[in-house]
Short mmCIF file of C-alpha atoms in Angstrom, two decimals:
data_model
loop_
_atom_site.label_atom_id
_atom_site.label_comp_id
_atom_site.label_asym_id
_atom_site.label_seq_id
_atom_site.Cartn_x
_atom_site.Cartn_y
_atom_site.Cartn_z
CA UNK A 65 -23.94 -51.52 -11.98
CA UNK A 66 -26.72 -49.31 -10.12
CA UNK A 67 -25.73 -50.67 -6.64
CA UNK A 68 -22.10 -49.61 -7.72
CA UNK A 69 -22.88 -46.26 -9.11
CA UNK A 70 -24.41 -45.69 -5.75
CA UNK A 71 -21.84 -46.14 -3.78
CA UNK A 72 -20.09 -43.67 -5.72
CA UNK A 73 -22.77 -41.31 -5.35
CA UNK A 74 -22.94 -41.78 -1.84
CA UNK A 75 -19.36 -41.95 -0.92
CA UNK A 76 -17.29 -39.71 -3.13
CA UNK A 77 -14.28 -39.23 -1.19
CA UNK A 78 -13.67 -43.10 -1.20
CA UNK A 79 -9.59 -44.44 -1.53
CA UNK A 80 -9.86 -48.16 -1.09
CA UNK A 81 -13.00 -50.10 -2.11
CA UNK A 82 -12.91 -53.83 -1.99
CA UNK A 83 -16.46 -55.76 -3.19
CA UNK A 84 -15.30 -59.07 -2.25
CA UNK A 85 -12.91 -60.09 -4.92
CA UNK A 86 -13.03 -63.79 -4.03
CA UNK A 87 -16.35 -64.61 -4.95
CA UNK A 88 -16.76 -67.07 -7.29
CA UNK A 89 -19.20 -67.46 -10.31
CA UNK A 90 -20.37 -71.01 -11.34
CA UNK A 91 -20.53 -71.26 -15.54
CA UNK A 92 -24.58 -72.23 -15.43
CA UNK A 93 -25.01 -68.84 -13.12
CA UNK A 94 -23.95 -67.01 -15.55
CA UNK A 95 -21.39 -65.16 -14.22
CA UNK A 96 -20.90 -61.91 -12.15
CA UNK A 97 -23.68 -59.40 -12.20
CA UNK A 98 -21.49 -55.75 -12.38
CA UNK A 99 -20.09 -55.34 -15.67
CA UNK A 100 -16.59 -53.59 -16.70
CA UNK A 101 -18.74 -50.29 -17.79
CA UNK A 102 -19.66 -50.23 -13.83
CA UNK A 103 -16.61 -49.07 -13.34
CA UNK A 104 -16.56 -45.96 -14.92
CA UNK A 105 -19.44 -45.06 -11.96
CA UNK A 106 -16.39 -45.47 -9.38
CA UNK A 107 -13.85 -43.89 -11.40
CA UNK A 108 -16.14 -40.46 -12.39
CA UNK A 109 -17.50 -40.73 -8.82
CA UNK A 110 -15.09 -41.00 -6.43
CA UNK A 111 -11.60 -39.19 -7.61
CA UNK A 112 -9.48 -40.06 -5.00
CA UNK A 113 -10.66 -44.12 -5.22
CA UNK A 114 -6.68 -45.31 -5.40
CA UNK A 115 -7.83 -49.58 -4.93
CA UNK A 116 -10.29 -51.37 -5.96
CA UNK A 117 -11.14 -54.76 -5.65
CA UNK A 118 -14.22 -56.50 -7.01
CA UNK A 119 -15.56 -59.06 -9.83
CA UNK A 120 -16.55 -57.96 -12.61
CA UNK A 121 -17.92 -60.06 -16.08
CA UNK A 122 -15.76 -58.35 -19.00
CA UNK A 123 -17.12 -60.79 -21.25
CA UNK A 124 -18.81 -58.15 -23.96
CA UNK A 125 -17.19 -54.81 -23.03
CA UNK A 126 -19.95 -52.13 -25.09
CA UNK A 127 -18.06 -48.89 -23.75
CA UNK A 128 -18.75 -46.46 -26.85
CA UNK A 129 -20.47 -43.88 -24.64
CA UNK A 130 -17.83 -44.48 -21.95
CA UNK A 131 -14.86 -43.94 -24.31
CA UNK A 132 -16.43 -40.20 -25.20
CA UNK A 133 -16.38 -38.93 -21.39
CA UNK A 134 -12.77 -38.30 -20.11
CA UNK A 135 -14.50 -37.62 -16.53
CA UNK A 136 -14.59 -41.23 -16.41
CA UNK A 137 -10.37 -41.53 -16.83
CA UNK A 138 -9.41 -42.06 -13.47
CA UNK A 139 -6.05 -39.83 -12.24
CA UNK A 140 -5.52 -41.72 -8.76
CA UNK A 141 -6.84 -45.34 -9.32
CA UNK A 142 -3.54 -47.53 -9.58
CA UNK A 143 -4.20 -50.67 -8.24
CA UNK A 144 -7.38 -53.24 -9.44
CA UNK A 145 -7.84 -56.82 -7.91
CA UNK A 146 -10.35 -58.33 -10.39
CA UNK A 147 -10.25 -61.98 -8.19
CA UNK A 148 -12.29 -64.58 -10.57
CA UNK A 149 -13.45 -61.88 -12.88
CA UNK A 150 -14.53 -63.20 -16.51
CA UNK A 151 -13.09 -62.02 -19.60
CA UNK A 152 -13.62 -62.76 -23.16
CA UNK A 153 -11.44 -59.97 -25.56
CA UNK A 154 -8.44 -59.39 -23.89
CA UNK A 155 -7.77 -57.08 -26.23
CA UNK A 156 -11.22 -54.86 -25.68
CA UNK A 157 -10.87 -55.34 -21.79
CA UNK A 158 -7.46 -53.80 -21.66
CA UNK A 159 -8.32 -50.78 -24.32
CA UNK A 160 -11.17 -49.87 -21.50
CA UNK A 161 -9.17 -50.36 -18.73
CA UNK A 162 -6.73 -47.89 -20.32
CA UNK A 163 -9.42 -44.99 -20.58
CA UNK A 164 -10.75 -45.74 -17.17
CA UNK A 165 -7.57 -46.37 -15.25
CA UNK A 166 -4.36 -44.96 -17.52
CA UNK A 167 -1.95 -44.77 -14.82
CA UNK A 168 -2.75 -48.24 -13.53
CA UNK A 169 0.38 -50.06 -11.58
CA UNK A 170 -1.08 -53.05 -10.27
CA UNK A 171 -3.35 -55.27 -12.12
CA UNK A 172 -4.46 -59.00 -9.85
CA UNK A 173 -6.47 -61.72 -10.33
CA UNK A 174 -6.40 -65.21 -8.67
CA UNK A 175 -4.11 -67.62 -11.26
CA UNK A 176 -3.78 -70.34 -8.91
CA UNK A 177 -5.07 -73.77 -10.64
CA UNK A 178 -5.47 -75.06 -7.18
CA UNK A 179 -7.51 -72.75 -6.41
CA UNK A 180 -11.45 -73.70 -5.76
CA UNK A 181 -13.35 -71.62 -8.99
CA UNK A 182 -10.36 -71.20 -11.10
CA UNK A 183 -11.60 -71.48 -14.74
CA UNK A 184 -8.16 -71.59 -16.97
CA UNK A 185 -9.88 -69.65 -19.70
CA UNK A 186 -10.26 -66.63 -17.47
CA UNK A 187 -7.00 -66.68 -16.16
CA UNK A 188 -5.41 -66.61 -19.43
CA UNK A 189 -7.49 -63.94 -20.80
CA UNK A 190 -6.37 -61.64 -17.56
CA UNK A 191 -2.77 -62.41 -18.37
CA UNK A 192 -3.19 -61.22 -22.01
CA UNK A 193 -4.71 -57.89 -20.62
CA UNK A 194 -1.73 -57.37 -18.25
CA UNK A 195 0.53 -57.81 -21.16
CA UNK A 196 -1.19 -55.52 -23.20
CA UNK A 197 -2.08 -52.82 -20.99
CA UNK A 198 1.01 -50.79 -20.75
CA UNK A 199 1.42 -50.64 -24.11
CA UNK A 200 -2.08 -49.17 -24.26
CA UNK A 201 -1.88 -46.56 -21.27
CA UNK A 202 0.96 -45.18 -23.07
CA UNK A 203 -1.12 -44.63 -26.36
CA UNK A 204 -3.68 -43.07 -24.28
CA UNK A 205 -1.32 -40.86 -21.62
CA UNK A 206 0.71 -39.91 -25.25
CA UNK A 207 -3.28 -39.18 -26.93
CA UNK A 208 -3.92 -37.06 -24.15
CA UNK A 209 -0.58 -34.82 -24.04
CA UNK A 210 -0.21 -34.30 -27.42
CA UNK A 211 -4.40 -32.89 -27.71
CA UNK A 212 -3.52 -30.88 -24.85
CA UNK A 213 -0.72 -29.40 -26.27
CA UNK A 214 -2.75 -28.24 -29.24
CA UNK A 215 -5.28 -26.84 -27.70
CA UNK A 216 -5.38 -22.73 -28.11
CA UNK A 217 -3.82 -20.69 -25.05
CA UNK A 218 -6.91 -19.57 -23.01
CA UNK A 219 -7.22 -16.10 -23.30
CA UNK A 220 -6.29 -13.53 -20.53
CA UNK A 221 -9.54 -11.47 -19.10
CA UNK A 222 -8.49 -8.24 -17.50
CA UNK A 223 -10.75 -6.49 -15.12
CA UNK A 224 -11.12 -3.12 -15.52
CA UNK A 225 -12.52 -1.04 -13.09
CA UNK A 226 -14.42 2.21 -14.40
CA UNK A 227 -17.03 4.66 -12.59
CA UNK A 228 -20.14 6.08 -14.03
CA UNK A 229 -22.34 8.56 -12.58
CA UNK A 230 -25.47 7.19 -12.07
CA UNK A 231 -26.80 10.22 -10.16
CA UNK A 232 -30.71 10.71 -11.23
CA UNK A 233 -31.23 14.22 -12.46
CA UNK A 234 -33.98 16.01 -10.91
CA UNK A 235 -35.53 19.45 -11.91
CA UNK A 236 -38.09 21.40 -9.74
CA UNK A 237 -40.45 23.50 -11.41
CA UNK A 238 -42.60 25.68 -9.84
CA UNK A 239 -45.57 27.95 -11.44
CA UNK A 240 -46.58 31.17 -10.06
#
């Protein structure tokens, strides 16, 4: 998640970001190192990141700080290629991908049971997200609009322009 954040720190004006997406992940490793939080690095970092591609270990998604920080809420990230990601709660994975990403279009991951590292669990889990995640970014894009529409009209500052005299006064005295 630090090596991730960095990039973000360092590169800010990234569009396409791909962290080799086919990596694979045996079970006794433990699975992939940058967690679903790491995200939010790229997302609050770099605004005009548009595609991402990477592995990440959704497998305990703890995003309560994350879900208080709409900086994180990505405007221009729509496409995500999460290759042989892991994921446990479908349902948690694809309520944080809706605050980080809610105009997401394209959601991957490799499905192919052929496939060298393909762990069915997984697979299915990602599928569940992808059905549940426009449901969700709705919810969230409908949140959004209707808090912004209640917020109070900012109000107008005129400038006024007005002249003082700011002259010192002197007096001369003299004694004879």
């Amino acid at each position: 998640d630090a090596d991730v954040a960095n990039v973000a720190r360092a590169c800010p004006s990234l569009e396409v970001l791909r962290l080799c997406p086919n990596a694979r992940f045996s079970i006794p490793s433990g699975g992939p190192t940058l967690s679903l939080e790491g995200i939010a690095a790229l997302t609050m970092g770099c605004p005009q990141l548009d595609t991402l591609a990477l592995v990440v270990n959704g497998h305990a998604p703890r995003a309560d700080d994350v879900f208080f920080d709409l900086c994180v809420s990505s405007r221009s990230l729509v496409r995500l290629h999460l290759g042989h990601s892991w994921v446990r709660d479908p349902l948690q994975v694809a309520i944080l991908l809706s605050h980080l990403a809610p105009r997401l279009d394209g959601l991957k991951w490799h499905s192919e049971k052929n496939r060298p590292g393909y762990i069915e669990t997984h697979a299915q889990g990602w599928q569940r997200v992808a059905e549940l995640l426009p449901y969700l970014q709705e919810v969230r894009l409908t949140e959004r609009w209707v808090a912004q529409s209640y917020m109070p009209e900012p109000k107008h500052l005129y400038m006024v322009d007005r002249g003082i005299d700011a002259t010192p006064s002197t007096s001369e005295q003299s004694v004879e």
